PDB file of C-alpha atoms in Angstrom:
ATOM      1  CA  UNK A  12       0.000   0.000   0.000  1.00 97.00           C
ATOM      2  CA  UNK A  13       1.516   3.309  -1.083  1.00 98.00           C
ATOM      3  CA  UNK A  14       1.590   5.481   2.036  1.00 99.00           C
ATOM      4  CA  UNK A  15       2.593   9.138   2.146  1.00 99.00           C
ATOM      5  CA  UNK A  16       3.550  11.039   5.294  1.00 99.00           C
ATOM      6  CA  UNK A  17       2.814  14.682   4.579  1.00 99.00           C
ATOM      7  CA  UNK A  18       4.478  16.360   7.577  1.00 98.00           C
ATOM      8  CA  UNK A  19       6.945  13.866   8.993  1.00 98.00           C
ATOM      9  CA  UNK A  20       9.141  16.462  10.691  1.00 98.00           C
ATOM     10  CA  UNK A  21       6.685  17.272  13.483  1.00 94.00           C
ATOM     11  CA  UNK A  22       6.619  13.738  14.889  1.00 96.00           C
ATOM     12  CA  UNK A  23      10.170  12.876  13.909  1.00 97.00           C
ATOM     13  CA  UNK A  24      12.626  15.750  13.444  1.00 97.00           C
ATOM     14  CA  UNK A  25      15.414  13.218  13.020  1.00 96.00           C
ATOM     15  CA  UNK A  26      15.863  11.529  16.386  1.00 97.00           C
ATOM     16  CA  UNK A  27      13.555   8.581  15.603  1.00 98.00           C
ATOM     17  CA  UNK A  28      12.751   6.403  12.593  1.00 97.00           C
ATOM     18  CA  UNK A  29       9.697   5.266  10.666  1.00 98.00           C
ATOM     19  CA  UNK A  30      10.761   1.608  10.425  1.00 97.00           C
ATOM     20  CA  UNK A  31       7.568   0.290  12.039  1.00 98.00           C
ATOM     21  CA  UNK A  32       5.542   1.778   9.154  1.00 98.00           C
ATOM     22  CA  UNK A  33       8.155   1.368   6.428  1.00 97.00           C
ATOM     23  CA  UNK A  34       8.192  -2.395   7.008  1.00 97.00           C
ATOM     24  CA  UNK A  35       4.485  -2.813   6.240  1.00 98.00           C
ATOM     25  CA  UNK A  36       3.866  -0.226   3.503  1.00 98.00           C
ATOM     26  CA  UNK A  37       5.514   1.448   0.531  1.00 98.00           C
ATOM     27  CA  UNK A  38       6.422   4.606   2.445  1.00 98.00           C
ATOM     28  CA  UNK A  39       7.128   8.074   1.043  1.00 98.00           C
ATOM     29  CA  UNK A  40       8.104  10.832   3.486  1.00 98.00           C
ATOM     30  CA  UNK A  41       7.854  14.608   3.207  1.00 98.00           C
ATOM     31  CA  UNK A  42       9.124  16.724   6.130  1.00 98.00           C
ATOM     32  CA  UNK A  43       6.496  19.396   5.416  1.00 98.00           C
ATOM     33  CA  UNK A  44       3.810  19.916   2.778  1.00 98.00           C
ATOM     34  CA  UNK A  45       2.542  23.343   1.769  1.00 98.00           C
ATOM     35  CA  UNK A  46      -1.041  23.648   0.450  1.00 97.00           C
ATOM     36  CA  UNK A  47       0.210  24.236  -3.102  1.00 97.00           C
ATOM     37  CA  UNK A  48       2.301  21.047  -2.942  1.00 98.00           C
ATOM     38  CA  UNK A  49      -0.405  18.729  -1.630  1.00 98.00           C
ATOM     39  CA  UNK A  50      -2.248  17.525  -4.734  1.00 97.00           C
ATOM     40  CA  UNK A  51       0.887  16.714  -6.693  1.00 97.00           C
ATOM     41  CA  UNK A  52       2.404  14.745  -3.834  1.00 98.00           C
ATOM     42  CA  UNK A  53      -0.589  12.551  -3.050  1.00 98.00           C
ATOM     43  CA  UNK A  54      -1.411  11.305  -6.540  1.00 97.00           C
ATOM     44  CA  UNK A  55      -1.666   7.514  -6.531  1.00 97.00           C
ATOM     45  CA  UNK A  56      -1.624   7.311  -2.750  1.00 98.00           C
ATOM     46  CA  UNK A  57      -3.682   4.637  -1.029  1.00 98.00           C
ATOM     47  CA  UNK A  58      -2.915   5.947   2.450  1.00 99.00           C
ATOM     48  CA  UNK A  59      -2.065   9.380   3.845  1.00 99.00           C
ATOM     49  CA  UNK A  60      -0.555  10.185   7.221  1.00 99.00           C
ATOM     50  CA  UNK A  61      -0.988  13.739   8.467  1.00 99.00           C
ATOM     51  CA  UNK A  62      -0.488  15.693  11.637  1.00 97.00           C
ATOM     52  CA  UNK A  63      -1.568  19.184  10.633  1.00 96.00           C
ATOM     53  CA  UNK A  64      -1.935  19.078   6.832  1.00 98.00           C
ATOM     54  CA  UNK A  65      -5.641  19.525   6.050  1.00 98.00           C
ATOM     55  CA  UNK A  66      -7.371  16.810   4.021  1.00 99.00           C
ATOM     56  CA  UNK A  67     -10.609  18.273   2.672  1.00 98.00           C
ATOM     57  CA  UNK A  68     -13.401  16.704   0.648  1.00 98.00           C
ATOM     58  CA  UNK A  69     -12.026  18.473  -2.439  1.00 97.00           C
ATOM     59  CA  UNK A  70      -8.633  16.895  -1.814  1.00 98.00           C
ATOM     60  CA  UNK A  71     -10.194  13.448  -1.468  1.00 98.00           C
ATOM     61  CA  UNK A  72     -11.954  13.908  -4.811  1.00 97.00           C
ATOM     62  CA  UNK A  73      -8.577  14.358  -6.495  1.00 97.00           C
ATOM     63  CA  UNK A  74      -7.219  11.035  -5.204  1.00 98.00           C
ATOM     64  CA  UNK A  75      -9.564   8.182  -6.216  1.00 97.00           C
ATOM     65  CA  UNK A  76      -7.001   5.631  -5.004  1.00 98.00           C
ATOM     66  CA  UNK A  77      -7.231   6.866  -1.407  1.00 98.00           C
ATOM     67  CA  UNK A  78      -8.477   4.260   1.084  1.00 98.00           C
ATOM     68  CA  UNK A  79      -7.006   5.289   4.417  1.00 99.00           C
ATOM     69  CA  UNK A  80      -6.088   8.463   6.330  1.00 99.00           C
ATOM     70  CA  UNK A  81      -4.101   8.188   9.534  1.00 99.00           C
ATOM     71  CA  UNK A  82      -4.094  11.299  11.690  1.00 99.00           C
ATOM     72  CA  UNK A  83      -0.843  11.452  13.663  1.00 98.00           C
ATOM     73  CA  UNK A  84      -2.565  13.084  16.634  1.00 95.00           C
ATOM     74  CA  UNK A  85      -5.582  12.580  18.875  1.00 93.00           C
ATOM     75  CA  UNK A  86      -7.665  15.412  17.439  1.00 90.00           C
ATOM     76  CA  UNK A  87      -9.006  14.834  13.925  1.00 94.00           C
ATOM     77  CA  UNK A  88     -10.174  18.300  12.908  1.00 91.00           C
ATOM     78  CA  UNK A  89      -7.682  18.352   9.995  1.00 96.00           C
ATOM     79  CA  UNK A  90      -9.758  15.736   8.144  1.00 98.00           C
ATOM     80  CA  UNK A  91     -13.304  16.113   6.808  1.00 98.00           C
ATOM     81  CA  UNK A  92     -14.645  12.985   8.511  1.00 98.00           C
ATOM     82  CA  UNK A  93     -18.074  13.179   6.899  1.00 98.00           C
ATOM     83  CA  UNK A  94     -16.543  13.363   3.430  1.00 98.00           C
ATOM     84  CA  UNK A  95     -14.193  10.475   4.196  1.00 99.00           C
ATOM     85  CA  UNK A  96     -17.067   8.307   5.388  1.00 98.00           C
ATOM     86  CA  UNK A  97     -19.113   9.102   2.291  1.00 98.00           C
ATOM     87  CA  UNK A  98     -16.186   7.982   0.114  1.00 98.00           C
ATOM     88  CA  UNK A  99     -15.486   4.809   2.081  1.00 98.00           C
ATOM     89  CA  UNK A 100     -12.166   6.108   3.400  1.00 98.00           C
ATOM     90  CA  UNK A 101     -11.125   4.859   6.830  1.00 98.00           C
ATOM     91  CA  UNK A 102      -9.768   7.508   9.215  1.00 99.00           C
ATOM     92  CA  UNK A 103      -7.850   6.643  12.387  1.00 99.00           C
ATOM     93  CA  UNK A 104      -6.218   8.655  15.137  1.00 98.00           C
ATOM     94  CA  UNK A 105      -3.645   8.158  17.905  1.00 98.00           C
ATOM     95  CA  UNK A 106      -5.399   8.201  21.296  1.00 95.00           C
ATOM     96  CA  UNK A 107      -3.740   8.628  24.696  1.00 92.00           C
ATOM     97  CA  UNK A 108      -0.152   8.524  23.421  1.00 97.00           C
ATOM     98  CA  UNK A 109       0.961  11.663  25.289  1.00 97.00           C
ATOM     99  CA  UNK A 110      -1.106  11.597  28.486  1.00 97.00           C
ATOM    100  CA  UNK A 111       1.818  11.366  30.967  1.00 97.00           C
ATOM    101  CA  UNK A 112       3.760  14.186  29.336  1.00 98.00           C
ATOM    102  CA  UNK A 113       0.800  16.535  28.921  1.00 98.00           C
ATOM    103  CA  UNK A 114       0.119  16.174  32.641  1.00 99.00           C
ATOM    104  CA  UNK A 115       3.820  16.609  33.382  1.00 99.00           C
ATOM    105  CA  UNK A 116       3.980  19.776  31.291  1.00 99.00           C
ATOM    106  CA  UNK A 117       0.867  21.141  32.964  1.00 99.00           C
ATOM    107  CA  UNK A 118       2.720  20.961  36.249  1.00 99.00           C
ATOM    108  CA  UNK A 119       5.906  22.340  34.708  1.00 99.00           C
ATOM    109  CA  UNK A 120       3.885  25.463  33.908  1.00 99.00           C
ATOM    110  CA  UNK A 121       2.266  25.512  37.347  1.00 99.00           C
ATOM    111  CA  UNK A 122       5.577  25.104  39.180  1.00 99.00           C
ATOM    112  CA  UNK A 123       7.279  27.720  37.044  1.00 98.00           C
ATOM    113  CA  UNK A 124       4.589  30.204  38.062  1.00 98.00           C
ATOM    114  CA  UNK A 125       4.382  29.327  41.766  1.00 98.00           C
ATOM    115  CA  UNK A 126       8.168  28.971  42.268  1.00 98.00           C
ATOM    116  CA  UNK A 127       9.043  31.728  39.756  1.00 97.00           C
ATOM    117  CA  UNK A 128      11.719  29.443  38.306  1.00 96.00           C
ATOM    118  CA  UNK A 129      12.411  31.305  35.049  1.00 95.00           C
ATOM    119  CA  UNK A 130      12.359  34.710  36.749  1.00 95.00           C
ATOM    120  CA  UNK A 131      14.879  33.703  39.426  1.00 97.00           C
ATOM    121  CA  UNK A 132      17.154  31.899  36.979  1.00 97.00           C
ATOM    122  CA  UNK A 133      17.296  34.905  34.670  1.00 96.00           C
ATOM    123  CA  UNK A 134      17.970  37.370  37.491  1.00 97.00           C
ATOM    124  CA  UNK A 135      20.636  35.175  39.100  1.00 97.00           C
ATOM    125  CA  UNK A 136      22.483  34.777  35.801  1.00 97.00           C
ATOM    126  CA  UNK A 137      22.170  38.527  35.184  1.00 97.00           C
ATOM    127  CA  UNK A 138      24.160  39.196  38.364  1.00 97.00           C
ATOM    128  CA  UNK A 139      21.453  39.890  40.941  1.00 97.00           C
ATOM    129  CA  UNK A 140      22.580  37.035  43.198  1.00 97.00           C
ATOM    130  CA  UNK A 141      26.254  37.976  42.955  1.00 98.00           C
ATOM    131  CA  UNK A 142      25.349  41.543  43.929  1.00 97.00           C
ATOM    132  CA  UNK A 143      23.034  40.489  46.772  1.00 97.00           C
ATOM    133  CA  UNK A 144      24.038  41.304  50.376  1.00 96.00           C
ATOM    134  CA  UNK A 145      22.255  38.176  51.615  1.00 97.00           C
ATOM    135  CA  UNK A 146      22.667  34.496  50.828  1.00 98.00           C
ATOM    136  CA  UNK A 147      19.202  34.410  49.246  1.00 98.00           C
ATOM    137  CA  UNK A 148      16.605  36.667  47.687  1.00 97.00           C
ATOM    138  CA  UNK A 149      13.181  36.305  46.117  1.00 96.00           C
ATOM    139  CA  UNK A 150      11.252  38.144  43.458  1.00 92.00           C
ATOM    140  CA  UNK A 151       7.847  38.644  45.023  1.00 90.00           C
ATOM    141  CA  UNK A 152       5.913  36.105  47.048  1.00 93.00           C
ATOM    142  CA  UNK A 153       6.445  32.363  46.582  1.00 96.00           C
ATOM    143  CA  UNK A 154       3.562  30.018  47.398  1.00 97.00           C
ATOM    144  CA  UNK A 155       3.067  26.342  48.142  1.00 98.00           C
ATOM    145  CA  UNK A 156       0.724  24.171  46.102  1.00 99.00           C
ATOM    146  CA  UNK A 157      -0.314  22.257  49.213  1.00 99.00           C
ATOM    147  CA  UNK A 158      -3.797  23.287  50.254  1.00 99.00           C
ATOM    148  CA  UNK A 159      -4.532  25.128  47.023  1.00 99.00           C
ATOM    149  CA  UNK A 160      -7.635  24.250  44.997  1.00 99.00           C
ATOM    150  CA  UNK A 161      -7.016  22.921  41.497  1.00 99.00           C
ATOM    151  CA  UNK A 162     -10.032  23.244  39.231  1.00 99.00           C
ATOM    152  CA  UNK A 163     -10.010  20.896  36.255  1.00 98.00           C
ATOM    153  CA  UNK A 164     -12.137  21.384  33.161  1.00 98.00           C
ATOM    154  CA  UNK A 165     -12.247  18.029  31.392  1.00 96.00           C
ATOM    155  CA  UNK A 166     -11.720  14.840  33.395  1.00 95.00           C
ATOM    156  CA  UNK A 167     -10.627  12.527  30.615  1.00 93.00           C
ATOM    157  CA  UNK A 168      -7.388  10.557  30.819  1.00 94.00           C
ATOM    158  CA  UNK A 169      -5.226  13.699  30.943  1.00 97.00           C
ATOM    159  CA  UNK A 170      -7.419  15.523  33.447  1.00 97.00           C
ATOM    160  CA  UNK A 171      -7.374  12.482  35.726  1.00 97.00           C
ATOM    161  CA  UNK A 172      -3.583  12.227  35.459  1.00 98.00           C
ATOM    162  CA  UNK A 173      -3.296  15.904  36.406  1.00 99.00           C
ATOM    163  CA  UNK A 174      -5.598  15.246  39.374  1.00 98.00           C
ATOM    164  CA  UNK A 175      -3.383  12.344  40.439  1.00 98.00           C
ATOM    165  CA  UNK A 176      -0.292  14.581  40.462  1.00 99.00           C
ATOM    166  CA  UNK A 177      -2.176  17.347  42.271  1.00 99.00           C
ATOM    167  CA  UNK A 178      -3.174  14.899  44.987  1.00 98.00           C
ATOM    168  CA  UNK A 179       0.502  14.104  45.587  1.00 98.00           C
ATOM    169  CA  UNK A 180       1.106  17.824  46.169  1.00 99.00           C
ATOM    170  CA  UNK A 181      -1.666  17.897  48.770  1.00 99.00           C
ATOM    171  CA  UNK A 182      -4.016  19.995  46.672  1.00 99.00           C
ATOM    172  CA  UNK A 183      -7.795  20.024  46.808  1.00 98.00           C
ATOM    173  CA  UNK A 184      -9.234  18.937  43.457  1.00 98.00           C
ATOM    174  CA  UNK A 185     -12.540  20.045  41.987  1.00 98.00           C
ATOM    175  CA  UNK A 186     -13.999  19.788  38.501  1.00 98.00           C
ATOM    176  CA  UNK A 187     -16.464  21.826  36.494  1.00 97.00           C
ATOM    177  CA  UNK A 188     -19.845  20.110  36.557  1.00 93.00           C
ATOM    178  CA  UNK A 189     -21.003  18.772  33.201  1.00 87.00           C
ATOM    179  CA  UNK A 190     -23.981  16.843  31.859  1.00 75.00           C
ATOM    180  CA  UNK A 191     -22.048  13.581  32.131  1.00 80.00           C
ATOM    181  CA  UNK A 192     -22.568  11.599  35.338  1.00 81.00           C
ATOM    182  CA  UNK A 193     -19.489  11.543  37.578  1.00 82.00           C
ATOM    183  CA  UNK A 194     -17.641   8.218  37.728  1.00 81.00           C
ATOM    184  CA  UNK A 195     -15.054   9.279  40.313  1.00 89.00           C
ATOM    185  CA  UNK A 196     -15.083  10.888  43.767  1.00 92.00           C
ATOM    186  CA  UNK A 197     -13.839  14.302  42.571  1.00 95.00           C
ATOM    187  CA  UNK A 198     -16.192  17.092  43.643  1.00 96.00           C
ATOM    188  CA  UNK A 199     -18.114  18.766  40.813  1.00 96.00           C
ATOM    189  CA  UNK A 200     -18.970  22.455  41.101  1.00 97.00           C
ATOM    190  CA  UNK A 201     -21.408  24.641  39.224  1.00 97.00           C
ATOM    191  CA  UNK A 202     -19.947  27.304  36.912  1.00 97.00           C
ATOM    192  CA  UNK A 203     -19.839  30.271  39.319  1.00 98.00           C
ATOM    193  CA  UNK A 204     -18.576  28.261  42.289  1.00 98.00           C
ATOM    194  CA  UNK A 205     -15.949  26.525  40.189  1.00 98.00           C
ATOM    195  CA  UNK A 206     -14.388  29.730  38.891  1.00 99.00           C
ATOM    196  CA  UNK A 207     -14.625  31.622  42.181  1.00 98.00           C
ATOM    197  CA  UNK A 208     -13.168  28.847  44.366  1.00 98.00           C
ATOM    198  CA  UNK A 209     -10.305  27.575  42.185  1.00 99.00           C
ATOM    199  CA  UNK A 210      -6.747  28.804  42.780  1.00 99.00           C
ATOM    200  CA  UNK A 211      -5.588  27.181  39.547  1.00 99.00           C
ATOM    201  CA  UNK A 212      -7.771  26.279  36.584  1.00 99.00           C
ATOM    202  CA  UNK A 213      -6.346  23.690  34.195  1.00 99.00           C
ATOM    203  CA  UNK A 214      -7.983  23.063  30.819  1.00 99.00           C
ATOM    204  CA  UNK A 215      -8.158  19.500  29.481  1.00 97.00           C
ATOM    205  CA  UNK A 216     -11.515  19.324  27.700  1.00 95.00           C
ATOM    206  CA  UNK A 217     -12.127  18.784  23.970  1.00 91.00           C
ATOM    207  CA  UNK A 218     -12.957  21.815  21.867  1.00 91.00           C
ATOM    208  CA  UNK A 219     -16.702  22.000  21.258  1.00 92.00           C
ATOM    209  CA  UNK A 220     -19.327  24.713  20.786  1.00 94.00           C
ATOM    210  CA  UNK A 221     -19.936  24.536  24.551  1.00 94.00           C
ATOM    211  CA  UNK A 222     -16.279  24.775  25.561  1.00 96.00           C
ATOM    212  CA  UNK A 223     -15.037  27.283  22.989  1.00 97.00           C
ATOM    213  CA  UNK A 224     -13.785  30.420  24.785  1.00 98.00           C
ATOM    214  CA  UNK A 225     -14.944  29.103  28.139  1.00 98.00           C
ATOM    215  CA  UNK A 226     -12.243  31.362  29.526  1.00 99.00           C
ATOM    216  CA  UNK A 227     -13.647  34.802  28.755  1.00 99.00           C
ATOM    217  CA  UNK A 228     -14.477  38.106  30.419  1.00 98.00           C
ATOM    218  CA  UNK A 229     -17.400  36.540  32.305  1.00 98.00           C
ATOM    219  CA  UNK A 230     -15.481  33.588  33.773  1.00 99.00           C
ATOM    220  CA  UNK A 231     -12.360  35.679  34.420  1.00 99.00           C
ATOM    221  CA  UNK A 232     -14.436  38.179  36.417  1.00 98.00           C
ATOM    222  CA  UNK A 233     -15.404  35.376  38.816  1.00 99.00           C
ATOM    223  CA  UNK A 234     -11.820  34.336  39.558  1.00 99.00           C
ATOM    224  CA  UNK A 235      -9.575  35.282  42.459  1.00 98.00           C
ATOM    225  CA  UNK A 236      -6.915  37.929  41.864  1.00 98.00           C
ATOM    226  CA  UNK A 237      -4.360  35.279  42.837  1.00 98.00           C
ATOM    227  CA  UNK A 238      -5.737  32.716  40.369  1.00 99.00           C
ATOM    228  CA  UNK A 239      -3.736  31.041  37.608  1.00 99.00           C
ATOM    229  CA  UNK A 240      -4.920  29.580  34.300  1.00 99.00           C
ATOM    230  CA  UNK A 241      -3.141  26.635  32.655  1.00 99.00           C
ATOM    231  CA  UNK A 242      -3.945  25.502  29.115  1.00 99.00           C
ATOM    232  CA  UNK A 243      -2.358  22.412  27.607  1.00 98.00           C
ATOM    233  CA  UNK A 244      -5.609  21.516  25.842  1.00 96.00           C
ATOM    234  CA  UNK A 245      -6.849  23.565  22.907  1.00 96.00           C
ATOM    235  CA  UNK A 246      -6.064  27.207  22.157  1.00 97.00           C
ATOM    236  CA  UNK A 247      -9.631  28.268  21.289  1.00 97.00           C
ATOM    237  CA  UNK A 248     -10.796  27.342  24.795  1.00 98.00           C
ATOM    238  CA  UNK A 249      -9.598  30.845  25.699  1.00 99.00           C
ATOM    239  CA  UNK A 250     -10.711  34.246  24.478  1.00 99.00           C
ATOM    240  CA  UNK A 251      -7.193  35.569  24.109  1.00 99.00           C
ATOM    241  CA  UNK A 252      -8.040  39.278  24.155  1.00 99.00           C
ATOM    242  CA  UNK A 253     -10.037  38.840  27.373  1.00 99.00           C
ATOM    243  CA  UNK A 254      -7.252  36.868  29.050  1.00 99.00           C
ATOM    244  CA  UNK A 255      -4.572  39.363  28.004  1.00 99.00           C
ATOM    245  CA  UNK A 256      -6.640  42.201  29.424  1.00 99.00           C
ATOM    246  CA  UNK A 257      -7.215  40.331  32.693  1.00 99.00           C
ATOM    247  CA  UNK A 258      -3.471  39.686  33.059  1.00 99.00           C
ATOM    248  CA  UNK A 259      -2.422  43.216  32.191  1.00 99.00           C
ATOM    249  CA  UNK A 260      -4.946  44.719  34.620  1.00 98.00           C
ATOM    250  CA  UNK A 261      -4.072  42.324  37.458  1.00 98.00           C
ATOM    251  CA  UNK A 262      -7.512  40.732  37.450  1.00 98.00           C
ATOM    252  CA  UNK A 263      -5.812  37.329  37.768  1.00 99.00           C
ATOM    253  CA  UNK A 264      -2.214  36.512  38.673  1.00 98.00           C
ATOM    254  CA  UNK A 265      -0.753  34.503  35.802  1.00 98.00           C
ATOM    255  CA  UNK A 266      -1.267  32.076  32.945  1.00 99.00           C
ATOM    256  CA  UNK A 267       0.750  29.154  31.592  1.00 99.00           C
ATOM    257  CA  UNK A 268      -0.127  28.272  28.012  1.00 99.00           C
ATOM    258  CA  UNK A 269       1.141  25.569  25.673  1.00 99.00           C
ATOM    259  CA  UNK A 270      -1.493  26.201  22.995  1.00 98.00           C
ATOM    260  CA  UNK A 271      -2.886  29.287  21.268  1.00 98.00           C
ATOM    261  CA  UNK A 272      -5.866  29.833  18.986  1.00 97.00           C
ATOM    262  CA  UNK A 273      -3.656  30.016  15.897  1.00 95.00           C
ATOM    263  CA  UNK A 274      -0.335  28.197  15.610  1.00 95.00           C
ATOM    264  CA  UNK A 275       2.170  29.583  14.950  1.00 96.00           C
ATOM    265  CA  UNK A 276       0.634  32.726  16.447  1.00 98.00           C
ATOM    266  CA  UNK A 277       0.394  36.088  14.753  1.00 97.00           C
ATOM    267  CA  UNK A 278       3.095  38.494  15.904  1.00 97.00           C
ATOM    268  CA  UNK A 279       0.421  40.763  17.388  1.00 97.00           C
ATOM    269  CA  UNK A 280      -1.281  38.073  19.489  1.00 98.00           C
ATOM    270  CA  UNK A 281      -1.984  39.985  22.728  1.00 98.00           C
ATOM    271  CA  UNK A 282      -0.855  37.101  24.935  1.00 99.00           C
ATOM    272  CA  UNK A 283       2.711  37.293  23.612  1.00 98.00           C
ATOM    273  CA  UNK A 284       3.164  40.581  25.452  1.00 98.00           C
ATOM    274  CA  UNK A 285       0.752  40.082  28.357  1.00 99.00           C
ATOM    275  CA  UNK A 286       2.017  40.364  31.941  1.00 98.00           C
ATOM    276  CA  UNK A 287       2.837  37.130  33.764  1.00 97.00           C
ATOM    277  CA  UNK A 288       1.930  35.015  30.746  1.00 98.00           C
ATOM    278  CA  UNK A 289       4.269  32.068  30.227  1.00 98.00           C
ATOM    279  CA  UNK A 290       4.034  30.436  26.806  1.00 99.00           C
ATOM    280  CA  UNK A 291       5.596  27.287  25.366  1.00 99.00           C
ATOM    281  CA  UNK A 292       5.275  26.438  21.645  1.00 98.00           C
ATOM    282  CA  UNK A 293       2.850  23.475  21.800  1.00 97.00           C
ATOM    283  CA  UNK A 294       5.398  21.029  23.181  1.00 98.00           C
ATOM    284  CA  UNK A 295       3.267  19.133  25.702  1.00 98.00           C
ATOM    285  CA  UNK A 296       2.945  16.190  23.278  1.00 96.00           C
ATOM    286  CA  UNK A 297       6.546  16.141  22.063  1.00 97.00           C
ATOM    287  CA  UNK A 298       8.539  14.045  24.518  1.00 98.00           C
ATOM    288  CA  UNK A 299      10.628  11.471  22.689  1.00 98.00           C
ATOM    289  CA  UNK A 300       8.760   8.644  24.400  1.00 98.00           C
ATOM    290  CA  UNK A 301       5.427  10.108  23.275  1.00 98.00           C
ATOM    291  CA  UNK A 302       6.557  10.367  19.669  1.00 98.00           C
ATOM    292  CA  UNK A 303       7.911   6.809  19.713  1.00 98.00           C
ATOM    293  CA  UNK A 304       4.528   5.677  21.015  1.00 98.00           C
ATOM    294  CA  UNK A 305       2.753   7.709  18.333  1.00 98.00           C
ATOM    295  CA  UNK A 306       4.714   6.072  15.510  1.00 98.00           C
ATOM    296  CA  UNK A 307       4.110   2.579  16.893  1.00 98.00           C
ATOM    297  CA  UNK A 308       0.361   3.171  17.299  1.00 99.00           C
ATOM    298  CA  UNK A 309       0.225   4.585  13.760  1.00 99.00           C
ATOM    299  CA  UNK A 310       1.898   1.392  12.515  1.00 99.00           C
ATOM    300  CA  UNK A 311      -0.523  -0.771  14.517  1.00 99.00           C
ATOM    301  CA  UNK A 312      -3.462   1.147  13.028  1.00 99.00           C
ATOM    302  CA  UNK A 313      -2.214   0.538   9.486  1.00 99.00           C
ATOM    303  CA  UNK A 314      -1.461  -3.115  10.186  1.00 98.00           C
ATOM    304  CA  UNK A 315      -4.994  -3.614  11.493  1.00 98.00           C
ATOM    305  CA  UNK A 316      -6.463  -1.863   8.441  1.00 98.00           C
ATOM    306  CA  UNK A 317      -4.464  -4.057   6.065  1.00 98.00           C
ATOM    307  CA  UNK A 318      -5.742  -7.180   7.818  1.00 97.00           C
ATOM    308  CA  UNK A 319      -9.359  -6.014   7.672  1.00 97.00           C
ATOM    309  CA  UNK A 320      -9.626  -5.113  11.349  1.00 95.00           C
ATOM    310  CA  UNK A 321     -10.657  -1.849  12.998  1.00 89.00           C
ATOM    311  CA  UNK A 322      -8.290  -0.079  15.385  1.00 97.00           C
ATOM    312  CA  UNK A 323      -8.740   3.525  16.533  1.00 98.00           C
ATOM    313  CA  UNK A 324     -11.162   4.298  13.707  1.00 98.00           C
ATOM    314  CA  UNK A 325     -12.900   7.665  14.129  1.00 98.00           C
ATOM    315  CA  UNK A 326     -15.439   7.623  11.285  1.00 97.00           C
TER     316      UNK A 326
END
């Protein structure tokens, strides 16, 4: 089966290999694929693998040989699933491959904010410690996580892993109440109580019409001035202009973000210059172990498809 990877560099910038897939298909790799390169590259393909390259219904129409699309991620918004189903094209994804690292990165952002790690490292290397009259100094107030309330929006596998880590820190854990019945002992709070009681709010829910821009002027107005927002989920969960304003005006204390509404962001994205806003470039999935797992699951998905089985099918 002729298989084309359209943006191989994101999952494997050179430290891994594609042997698990190469051994079972006729594999062609492209590090990146621009929109104007797509149609020429996929002619004759039976299978496409994509992380962020969009596969539309119009694209599918141009490749009658196409039978399979493997999304090299959990989210499948880059593929028109309805169009694929109508054309008999199987679409699969990679579930739960990065759960430990997303949770780990969520706490990297939290700890950076509460311990002011980056701020103290930069000042010490700039000479502030060498010039200090005392053996130690701090920039502002440092706070413990123990006893703080962590509010989680989205208690899937990642949200539960974050809750597990929070418990080890001695934090109180609450979740935003949803229509789904609770299957764990974590306390669910109504909207107003959730936002007003949480010291940290961590976003781990899927993007949906209900969750889009759930962090906005209304929810921010309910939060404590000392509150922190963490987003390792989806960028559009946050109204970025509202959050930037809240940070700049001291309405909340800080934010740690691994995702933005558009990636890469526009140079004038207000969060890039907002006060106490710590941003990483969507790396919470990118640990080497996660990417190794991703490639192996992608190979398992293809192997199952070739043998007539269904594994991680999303349409």
